[in-house]
Amino acid sequence: MPDLAALADDVLAEILLRVPSPEDLARASASCASFHRVASSPRFLRRFRALHAPPPLGVFCCRSDGGAGFHPALPPHASAPAARALARSADFSFAFLPPPCDAWLVRDCRDGRFLLDRPLADSTAFTEVAVCDPLFRRYRILPPIPEDLTASVENPYVQRGGDGELQSRSCEIFLASHGDEIVSKEEPPYTVIWMACCRGKLVAFCFTSESQQWGALSPPEHYALGTRRVMGVRLGHRNHAHGCFYWMVALSRRWLVLDTRKMEFFIADISPVLSGRTMMFSNQITTLESRDGRTAVVVSDVFRTDKRCVLYFYSFKYFSDRWQLLNRIILPEEWGYRFRGIIGVDEECLFIKLDHAKESLRDQIEQNVEYFRLDVKTMQIGCFCRTNSLTVNEAYLYCGLAPSLSLPSVLSKPSRTDMGLASHSQD
């Protein structure tokens, strides 16, 4: 066996780039000092992340009482060791943000970053926004949206919470990433999208980490977006695939689509694939990315006379394509009345939320909410994680590398406790 110390670091890096998964890289990194030195270098990790999607490590849940928490993946899932290390090392209470920390509300999670906001004065639309990294306890406060842009927002409808509630918000705000630029950037760039539904119109702005400025977007003009009856409801569940975000337009069988590669909105008619199905909730339709560049669409048919839940899988490459029906999956019979939607996707796996089975409808005892992983190729089903609260309002699938192989996703504003981070060691 050749002396590994004699191998040039660039050759060793090329070898390690070819390990099949992040879990294998973590094991290889722990095997010797030479491997760890190369595998933990920022340049190598940026290249590795560009080739290997970070695996799911757990679910971050927001409760109706304002509380929140991270629930790590459970054994025998391959990510369980890294998930436990993340739970020990990261601060998912966000105590490193400017006080009071309980005023901040989690709005989105993507690429290891969290987007939070807190009210400003009496406005539930224009809030103070922070992008942060809970593992490295770093954050960046975004500049306020300029007045020449905010002037176009008139009486926006509530998107979250209710009137007068501390968690009430009249805007939809979320993160968009630029995965194709991750190798060449010390801090991977990101975009923050701000949206509001006003009477008869949709208003949208975007902030980019590179320009450090807010700009206006031009939502489409469409009759489905032009009535109070439609725009007076919440945007609802947001889907994402291949740089596009999707919302179901209320009371219609159409998508509102934002293509972040072009920063353009448009309306897509999806009525043919929804024909004959009752669509009462926006989370009945989910998108995921296929490795061949196609977008897969999962339609959940839950309002059936037989009380079963059936998933229909479609695929398209371009919006002008005729959607192809790929598969039809009948979920286990006992899931029919426990199914509460698909909370996230990872490559070709779905993560499904199930309420705990109750002995009767009057059973008010809080039990576990379980999240299951369904591999759409092998049809294998396994428990991913669970929480003991039924009051989960929103759940975000958290994906990332083991803490020992992670890089800061936000480089500015390190907190005073940053130097006191727990050791980033993997079990």
Short mmCIF file of C-alpha atoms in Angstrom, two decimals:
data_model
loop_
_atom_site.label_atom_id
_atom_site.label_comp_id
_atom_site.label_asym_id
_atom_site.label_seq_id
_atom_site.Cartn_x
_atom_site.Cartn_y
_atom_site.Cartn_z
CA MET A 1 0.00 0.00 0.00
CA PRO A 2 1.52 3.38 -0.96
CA ASP A 3 2.23 5.94 1.73
CA LEU A 4 -0.86 8.17 1.83
CA ALA A 5 1.23 11.04 3.18
CA ALA A 6 3.10 11.09 -0.12
CA LEU A 7 -0.02 11.71 -2.15
CA ALA A 8 -0.47 15.31 -3.20
CA ASP A 9 -3.47 16.98 -1.58
CA ASP A 10 -5.05 17.70 -4.95
CA VAL A 11 -4.91 14.02 -5.91
CA LEU A 12 -6.34 13.02 -2.55
CA ALA A 13 -9.09 15.58 -3.00
CA GLU A 14 -10.03 14.07 -6.38
CA ILE A 15 -10.29 10.67 -4.71
CA LEU A 16 -12.45 11.93 -1.85
CA LEU A 17 -14.75 13.78 -4.25
CA ARG A 18 -15.73 10.41 -5.64
CA VAL A 19 -17.01 8.88 -2.40
CA PRO A 20 -20.68 8.08 -2.95
CA SER A 21 -22.28 10.01 -0.09
CA PRO A 22 -21.71 12.64 2.63
CA GLU A 23 -21.93 9.88 5.25
CA ASP A 24 -19.05 8.04 3.56
CA LEU A 25 -17.02 11.27 3.45
CA ALA A 26 -17.54 11.77 7.19
CA ARG A 27 -16.27 8.24 7.88
CA ALA A 28 -13.30 8.71 5.55
CA SER A 29 -12.46 12.05 7.16
CA ALA A 30 -12.34 10.43 10.59
CA SER A 31 -9.99 7.65 9.45
CA CYS A 32 -6.72 9.64 9.37
CA ALA A 33 -5.28 13.14 9.70
CA SER A 34 -4.47 13.47 5.98
CA PHE A 35 -8.01 12.68 4.93
CA HIS A 36 -9.46 15.08 7.53
CA ARG A 37 -7.13 17.92 6.48
CA VAL A 38 -8.23 17.69 2.85
CA ALA A 39 -11.91 16.88 3.49
CA SER A 40 -12.40 19.79 5.90
CA SER A 41 -10.84 22.48 3.70
CA PRO A 42 -13.34 25.13 2.52
CA ARG A 43 -12.39 24.74 -1.15
CA PHE A 44 -12.92 20.97 -1.07
CA LEU A 45 -16.23 21.23 0.80
CA ARG A 46 -17.61 23.74 -1.69
CA ARG A 47 -16.70 21.36 -4.53
CA PHE A 48 -18.18 18.39 -2.68
CA ARG A 49 -21.48 20.15 -1.99
CA ALA A 50 -21.75 21.01 -5.68
CA LEU A 51 -21.56 17.29 -6.54
CA HIS A 52 -23.43 15.75 -3.59
CA ALA A 53 -26.70 17.11 -2.25
CA PRO A 54 -26.55 17.48 1.56
CA PRO A 55 -28.66 14.74 3.16
CA PRO A 56 -31.71 15.41 5.36
CA LEU A 57 -30.72 15.61 9.02
CA GLY A 58 -34.06 16.26 10.68
CA VAL A 59 -37.19 18.37 10.84
CA PHE A 60 -37.47 21.85 12.34
CA CYS A 61 -40.99 22.41 13.73
CA CYS A 62 -42.74 25.67 14.59
CA ARG A 63 -45.57 25.37 17.12
CA SER A 64 -48.71 27.47 17.41
CA ASP A 65 -47.62 28.74 20.85
CA GLY A 66 -44.54 30.39 19.32
CA GLY A 67 -42.11 27.66 20.33
CA ALA A 68 -39.89 25.80 17.91
CA GLY A 69 -37.34 23.01 17.89
CA PHE A 70 -35.16 20.71 15.83
CA HIS A 71 -35.96 16.99 15.76
CA PRO A 72 -33.02 14.90 14.50
CA ALA A 73 -33.27 11.90 12.20
CA LEU A 74 -33.62 8.65 14.12
CA PRO A 75 -31.75 5.37 13.61
CA PRO A 76 -31.56 3.39 11.41
CA HIS A 77 -31.53 6.37 9.01
CA ALA A 78 -28.00 6.92 7.67
CA SER A 79 -28.05 10.57 8.76
CA ALA A 80 -28.80 9.82 12.43
CA PRO A 81 -25.18 10.25 13.72
CA ALA A 82 -24.71 13.57 11.91
CA ALA A 83 -28.18 14.69 13.03
CA ARG A 84 -27.33 14.04 16.70
CA ALA A 85 -24.09 15.99 16.32
CA LEU A 86 -26.00 18.89 14.73
CA ALA A 87 -28.58 18.93 17.54
CA ARG A 88 -25.75 19.21 20.10
CA SER A 89 -23.75 21.86 18.24
CA ALA A 90 -26.35 24.26 16.75
CA ASP A 91 -28.44 26.86 18.54
CA PHE A 92 -31.94 26.32 17.21
CA SER A 93 -33.33 28.71 19.82
CA PHE A 94 -31.63 31.53 17.88
CA ALA A 95 -30.50 33.12 21.15
CA PHE A 96 -27.59 34.72 19.28
CA LEU A 97 -29.96 37.08 17.43
CA PRO A 98 -30.54 40.61 18.79
CA PRO A 99 -32.82 40.43 21.85
CA PRO A 100 -35.51 39.73 22.68
CA CYS A 101 -35.05 36.38 20.96
CA ASP A 102 -38.68 35.32 21.47
CA ALA A 103 -39.78 38.14 19.13
CA TRP A 104 -38.22 36.41 16.12
CA LEU A 105 -40.36 34.15 13.97
CA VAL A 106 -38.94 31.47 11.66
CA ARG A 107 -40.18 32.03 8.11
CA ASP A 108 -38.03 29.68 6.00
CA CYS A 109 -35.09 27.27 5.99
CA ARG A 110 -32.83 26.46 3.03
CA ASP A 111 -29.18 25.40 2.51
CA GLY A 112 -28.41 25.46 6.24
CA ARG A 113 -29.70 29.03 6.58
CA PHE A 114 -32.78 30.20 8.43
CA LEU A 115 -34.84 33.27 7.61
CA LEU A 116 -36.50 34.96 10.58
CA ASP A 117 -38.31 38.24 11.09
CA ARG A 118 -39.84 40.32 13.87
CA PRO A 119 -42.43 43.11 13.79
CA LEU A 120 -41.49 46.74 13.34
CA ALA A 121 -43.77 49.29 15.03
CA ASP A 122 -47.36 48.38 14.13
CA SER A 123 -46.68 46.78 10.75
CA THR A 124 -47.18 43.08 10.10
CA ALA A 125 -46.04 43.46 6.48
CA PHE A 126 -42.72 45.28 6.79
CA THR A 127 -40.64 43.48 9.40
CA GLU A 128 -37.02 43.35 10.48
CA VAL A 129 -35.49 40.41 8.60
CA ALA A 130 -32.49 38.29 9.58
CA VAL A 131 -30.68 35.54 7.65
CA CYS A 132 -28.76 33.33 10.06
CA ASP A 133 -26.72 30.16 10.46
CA PRO A 134 -27.62 28.40 13.76
CA LEU A 135 -24.64 26.04 13.58
CA PHE A 136 -22.02 28.81 13.49
CA ARG A 137 -24.25 31.36 15.29
CA ARG A 138 -23.87 34.00 12.62
CA TYR A 139 -26.50 36.33 11.25
CA ARG A 140 -27.08 39.24 8.91
CA ILE A 141 -29.81 41.82 9.35
CA LEU A 142 -31.20 42.85 5.98
CA PRO A 143 -31.72 46.53 5.17
CA PRO A 144 -35.36 47.70 5.19
CA ILE A 145 -37.30 47.76 1.94
CA PRO A 146 -37.03 51.31 0.51
CA GLU A 147 -40.05 53.59 0.77
CA ASP A 148 -40.34 53.97 -3.02
CA LEU A 149 -41.06 50.23 -3.16
CA THR A 150 -43.26 49.92 -0.06
CA ALA A 151 -45.54 52.65 -1.41
CA SER A 152 -47.04 50.08 -3.82
CA VAL A 153 -48.25 47.88 -0.93
CA GLU A 154 -51.78 48.82 0.12
CA ASN A 155 -53.71 46.98 2.84
CA PRO A 156 -52.07 43.56 2.39
CA TYR A 157 -54.02 40.52 3.51
CA VAL A 158 -52.80 38.48 6.47
CA GLN A 159 -50.65 35.53 5.36
CA ARG A 160 -49.87 34.00 8.74
CA GLY A 161 -51.58 34.10 12.12
CA GLY A 162 -54.57 36.29 12.82
CA ASP A 163 -55.25 39.97 13.31
CA GLY A 164 -53.56 41.28 16.44
CA GLU A 165 -51.50 38.15 17.11
CA LEU A 166 -47.78 38.46 17.84
CA GLN A 167 -47.07 35.97 15.03
CA SER A 168 -49.40 37.67 12.56
CA ARG A 169 -47.73 38.52 9.24
CA SER A 170 -49.11 40.15 6.10
CA CYS A 171 -46.25 39.05 3.87
CA GLU A 172 -44.78 35.86 2.45
CA ILE A 173 -40.99 35.86 2.77
CA PHE A 174 -38.60 33.07 1.86
CA LEU A 175 -35.08 32.14 0.69
CA ALA A 176 -33.87 31.21 -2.77
CA SER A 177 -30.40 29.81 -3.43
CA HIS A 178 -27.96 29.80 -6.34
CA GLY A 179 -26.49 26.31 -6.24
CA ASP A 180 -24.60 26.70 -9.52
CA GLU A 181 -22.36 29.39 -8.02
CA ILE A 182 -21.49 27.62 -4.80
CA VAL A 183 -17.99 26.44 -5.84
CA SER A 184 -16.53 29.85 -6.61
CA LYS A 185 -18.00 31.83 -3.72
CA GLU A 186 -16.69 31.98 -0.16
CA GLU A 187 -20.23 32.72 0.97
CA PRO A 188 -22.78 31.01 -1.32
CA PRO A 189 -25.08 33.76 -2.62
CA TYR A 190 -28.75 33.79 -1.79
CA THR A 191 -31.88 35.76 -2.53
CA VAL A 192 -34.74 36.74 -0.22
CA ILE A 193 -38.17 37.05 -1.82
CA TRP A 194 -40.88 39.22 -0.23
CA MET A 195 -44.50 38.97 -1.41
CA ALA A 196 -47.85 40.42 -0.35
CA CYS A 197 -51.42 39.94 -1.57
CA CYS A 198 -53.26 43.25 -1.85
CA ARG A 199 -56.72 43.94 -3.21
CA GLY A 200 -56.64 42.87 -6.85
CA LYS A 201 -52.87 42.58 -7.14
CA LEU A 202 -49.76 40.75 -6.01
CA VAL A 203 -46.67 42.74 -4.97
CA ALA A 204 -43.19 41.21 -4.85
CA PHE A 205 -39.64 42.36 -4.06
CA CYS A 206 -36.29 40.59 -3.99
CA PHE A 207 -33.04 41.13 -2.08
CA THR A 208 -29.75 39.59 -3.23
CA SER A 209 -26.75 39.03 -0.96
CA GLU A 210 -24.45 40.13 -3.76
CA SER A 211 -26.03 43.51 -4.48
CA GLN A 212 -27.22 44.10 -0.89
CA GLN A 213 -30.24 45.88 -2.35
CA TRP A 214 -33.98 45.35 -2.71
CA GLY A 215 -35.60 45.44 -6.14
CA ALA A 216 -39.15 45.11 -7.49
CA LEU A 217 -40.46 42.06 -9.33
CA SER A 218 -43.33 42.09 -11.82
CA PRO A 219 -46.06 39.55 -10.97
CA PRO A 220 -48.25 38.45 -13.88
CA GLU A 221 -51.55 40.03 -14.75
CA HIS A 222 -54.21 37.32 -14.78
CA TYR A 223 -57.91 37.29 -14.03
CA ALA A 224 -57.33 34.62 -11.36
CA LEU A 225 -55.19 37.15 -9.46
CA GLY A 226 -57.49 40.09 -9.96
CA THR A 227 -60.44 39.48 -7.66
CA ARG A 228 -60.78 40.01 -3.94
CA ARG A 229 -62.30 36.57 -3.55
CA VAL A 230 -59.07 34.94 -4.76
CA MET A 231 -56.46 37.38 -3.50
CA GLY A 232 -58.15 37.65 -0.11
CA VAL A 233 -56.76 34.29 0.97
CA ARG A 234 -53.31 33.12 1.94
CA LEU A 235 -50.73 32.10 -0.60
CA GLY A 236 -50.52 28.74 1.11
CA HIS A 237 -48.06 25.89 0.71
CA ARG A 238 -44.95 26.75 -1.33
CA ASN A 239 -43.21 24.17 -3.53
CA HIS A 240 -39.79 24.33 -5.17
CA ALA A 241 -37.93 22.46 -7.92
CA HIS A 242 -35.11 23.39 -10.32
CA GLY A 243 -35.08 27.06 -9.35
CA CYS A 244 -38.87 27.54 -9.58
CA PHE A 245 -41.33 28.17 -6.75
CA TYR A 246 -44.99 27.16 -7.04
CA TRP A 247 -48.22 28.19 -5.29
CA MET A 248 -51.73 26.98 -5.96
CA VAL A 249 -53.94 29.95 -6.94
CA ALA A 250 -56.96 29.77 -4.65
CA LEU A 251 -60.28 28.69 -6.16
CA SER A 252 -58.59 27.72 -9.41
CA ARG A 253 -56.55 24.87 -10.80
CA ARG A 254 -53.59 27.00 -11.70
CA TRP A 255 -50.11 27.57 -10.41
CA LEU A 256 -48.49 30.88 -9.67
CA VAL A 257 -44.87 30.22 -10.66
CA LEU A 258 -41.73 32.23 -9.86
CA ASP A 259 -38.68 31.28 -11.91
CA THR A 260 -35.78 32.60 -9.80
CA ARG A 261 -33.30 31.96 -12.63
CA LYS A 262 -35.01 34.75 -14.58
CA MET A 263 -36.83 36.41 -11.68
CA GLU A 264 -40.08 36.16 -13.63
CA PHE A 265 -43.63 35.22 -12.59
CA PHE A 266 -46.19 33.43 -14.75
CA ILE A 267 -49.39 31.41 -14.45
CA ALA A 268 -49.48 27.71 -15.38
CA ASP A 269 -52.72 25.79 -16.01
CA ILE A 270 -52.56 22.38 -14.28
CA SER A 271 -56.27 21.57 -14.43
CA PRO A 272 -55.84 18.46 -16.66
CA VAL A 273 -54.00 16.49 -13.96
CA LEU A 274 -56.37 17.61 -11.20
CA SER A 275 -59.54 16.65 -13.02
CA GLY A 276 -61.88 14.55 -10.89
CA ARG A 277 -59.98 15.17 -7.64
CA THR A 278 -61.02 17.29 -4.70
CA MET A 279 -58.30 19.86 -3.96
CA MET A 280 -59.13 21.59 -0.69
CA PHE A 281 -55.63 22.21 0.66
CA SER A 282 -52.56 23.69 -1.00
CA ASN A 283 -50.26 20.99 0.41
CA GLN A 284 -52.05 18.32 -1.64
CA ILE A 285 -49.61 18.99 -4.48
CA THR A 286 -45.81 18.72 -4.13
CA THR A 287 -42.89 19.13 -6.53
CA LEU A 288 -39.51 17.41 -6.49
CA GLU A 289 -36.43 17.39 -8.68
CA SER A 290 -35.52 14.40 -10.85
CA ARG A 291 -31.88 13.75 -11.64
CA ASP A 292 -32.55 14.01 -15.38
CA GLY A 293 -33.56 17.65 -14.99
CA ARG A 294 -37.28 16.96 -15.10
CA THR A 295 -39.74 18.16 -12.46
CA ALA A 296 -41.84 15.53 -10.74
CA VAL A 297 -45.25 16.46 -9.33
CA VAL A 298 -47.02 14.48 -6.59
CA VAL A 299 -50.78 14.95 -6.24
CA SER A 300 -52.27 13.68 -2.97
CA ASP A 301 -55.81 12.37 -3.39
CA VAL A 302 -57.07 12.25 0.21
CA PHE A 303 -60.82 12.95 -0.05
CA ARG A 304 -61.84 9.52 -1.25
CA THR A 305 -64.90 7.48 -0.34
CA ASP A 306 -62.70 4.53 0.65
CA LYS A 307 -60.77 6.76 3.14
CA ARG A 308 -57.46 5.79 1.53
CA CYS A 309 -54.70 8.20 0.52
CA VAL A 310 -53.40 7.80 -3.04
CA LEU A 311 -50.37 9.59 -4.48
CA TYR A 312 -50.20 10.26 -8.24
CA PHE A 313 -46.76 10.96 -9.72
CA TYR A 314 -46.39 13.09 -12.85
CA SER A 315 -43.36 14.43 -14.68
CA PHE A 316 -42.57 17.27 -17.09
CA LYS A 317 -39.47 18.88 -18.55
CA TYR A 318 -40.96 22.11 -19.85
CA PHE A 319 -44.23 23.80 -18.89
CA SER A 320 -45.50 23.34 -22.42
CA ASP A 321 -45.09 19.55 -22.12
CA ARG A 322 -47.95 17.16 -21.62
CA TRP A 323 -47.51 15.76 -18.12
CA GLN A 324 -46.72 12.06 -17.96
CA LEU A 325 -48.31 9.86 -15.29
CA LEU A 326 -45.39 7.87 -13.87
CA ASN A 327 -46.90 6.00 -10.96
CA ARG A 328 -49.81 5.63 -8.59
CA ILE A 329 -49.12 4.68 -4.98
CA ILE A 330 -51.73 3.68 -2.41
CA LEU A 331 -50.43 4.51 1.05
CA PRO A 332 -50.98 2.09 3.97
CA GLU A 333 -54.63 1.86 4.98
CA GLU A 334 -54.00 3.11 8.53
CA TRP A 335 -52.46 6.29 7.09
CA GLY A 336 -55.71 7.42 5.47
CA TYR A 337 -56.94 9.58 8.35
CA ARG A 338 -53.45 10.38 9.75
CA PHE A 339 -51.98 11.85 6.55
CA ARG A 340 -51.25 15.59 6.95
CA GLY A 341 -49.24 16.29 3.81
CA ILE A 342 -45.73 16.10 2.41
CA ILE A 343 -43.41 18.48 4.28
CA GLY A 344 -40.31 18.11 2.10
CA VAL A 345 -38.45 16.17 -0.55
CA ASP A 346 -34.88 14.95 -0.92
CA GLU A 347 -33.88 13.80 -4.38
CA GLU A 348 -36.43 11.03 -4.99
CA CYS A 349 -37.74 10.63 -1.44
CA LEU A 350 -40.84 12.15 0.14
CA PHE A 351 -41.12 13.13 3.80
CA ILE A 352 -44.68 12.68 5.01
CA LYS A 353 -46.30 14.05 8.15
CA LEU A 354 -48.64 11.73 10.06
CA ASP A 355 -50.70 12.57 13.12
CA HIS A 356 -50.65 10.01 15.91
CA ALA A 357 -53.46 7.50 15.73
CA LYS A 358 -56.25 8.33 18.20
CA GLU A 359 -58.56 5.81 19.77
CA SER A 360 -61.47 8.22 19.33
CA LEU A 361 -62.16 11.70 17.99
CA ARG A 362 -62.51 12.93 21.58
CA ASP A 363 -58.96 11.93 22.47
CA GLN A 364 -57.19 15.24 23.18
CA ILE A 365 -54.01 13.78 24.65
CA GLU A 366 -50.95 15.06 22.79
CA GLN A 367 -49.11 12.21 21.15
CA ASN A 368 -46.30 11.90 18.67
CA VAL A 369 -46.41 13.51 15.26
CA GLU A 370 -44.33 11.25 13.05
CA TYR A 371 -42.45 12.03 9.85
CA PHE A 372 -41.91 9.15 7.47
CA ARG A 373 -39.53 8.80 4.54
CA LEU A 374 -40.93 7.22 1.36
CA ASP A 375 -38.48 6.21 -1.37
CA VAL A 376 -40.49 6.58 -4.56
CA LYS A 377 -38.23 4.15 -6.46
CA THR A 378 -38.05 1.25 -4.01
CA MET A 379 -41.34 2.05 -2.23
CA GLN A 380 -39.56 1.51 1.08
CA ILE A 381 -41.10 3.35 4.04
CA GLY A 382 -39.33 4.16 7.29
CA CYS A 383 -39.79 6.47 10.28
CA PHE A 384 -37.54 9.52 9.92
CA CYS A 385 -38.20 11.47 13.14
CA ARG A 386 -40.98 12.40 15.57
CA THR A 387 -42.13 15.14 17.90
CA ASN A 388 -44.42 14.87 20.91
CA SER A 389 -46.56 17.90 20.05
CA LEU A 390 -49.67 17.98 17.91
CA THR A 391 -49.58 21.77 17.66
CA VAL A 392 -47.06 21.93 14.81
CA ASN A 393 -47.94 24.83 12.52
CA GLU A 394 -45.08 24.52 10.06
CA ALA A 395 -42.32 22.00 9.51
CA TYR A 396 -39.11 22.42 7.50
CA LEU A 397 -36.92 19.58 6.29
CA TYR A 398 -33.35 20.48 7.32
CA CYS A 399 -30.58 19.24 5.01
CA GLY A 400 -26.84 19.59 5.62
CA LEU A 401 -23.51 17.92 6.16
CA ALA A 402 -22.16 16.69 9.49
CA PRO A 403 -21.04 19.64 11.68
CA SER A 404 -17.40 18.57 11.34
CA LEU A 405 -17.69 19.00 7.54
CA SER A 406 -19.84 22.14 7.44
CA LEU A 407 -18.94 25.65 6.39
CA PRO A 408 -20.62 28.87 7.56
CA SER A 409 -23.48 29.80 5.25
CA VAL A 410 -23.52 33.35 6.62
CA LEU A 411 -20.11 34.97 7.08
CA SER A 412 -20.97 38.32 8.63
CA LYS A 413 -22.00 39.26 12.14
CA PRO A 414 -20.46 36.47 14.27
CA SER A 415 -21.99 36.47 17.71
CA ARG A 416 -20.05 36.90 20.92
CA THR A 417 -20.70 33.23 21.72
CA ASP A 418 -19.28 32.08 18.38
CA MET A 419 -15.94 31.22 19.96
CA GLY A 420 -17.70 29.00 22.47
CA LEU A 421 -19.21 26.57 19.95
CA ALA A 422 -19.47 22.98 20.98
CA SER A 423 -17.00 20.62 19.34
CA HIS A 424 -18.10 19.72 15.79
CA SER A 425 -17.49 16.02 16.18
CA GLN A 426 -19.60 13.30 14.71
CA ASP A 427 -20.77 10.31 16.71
#
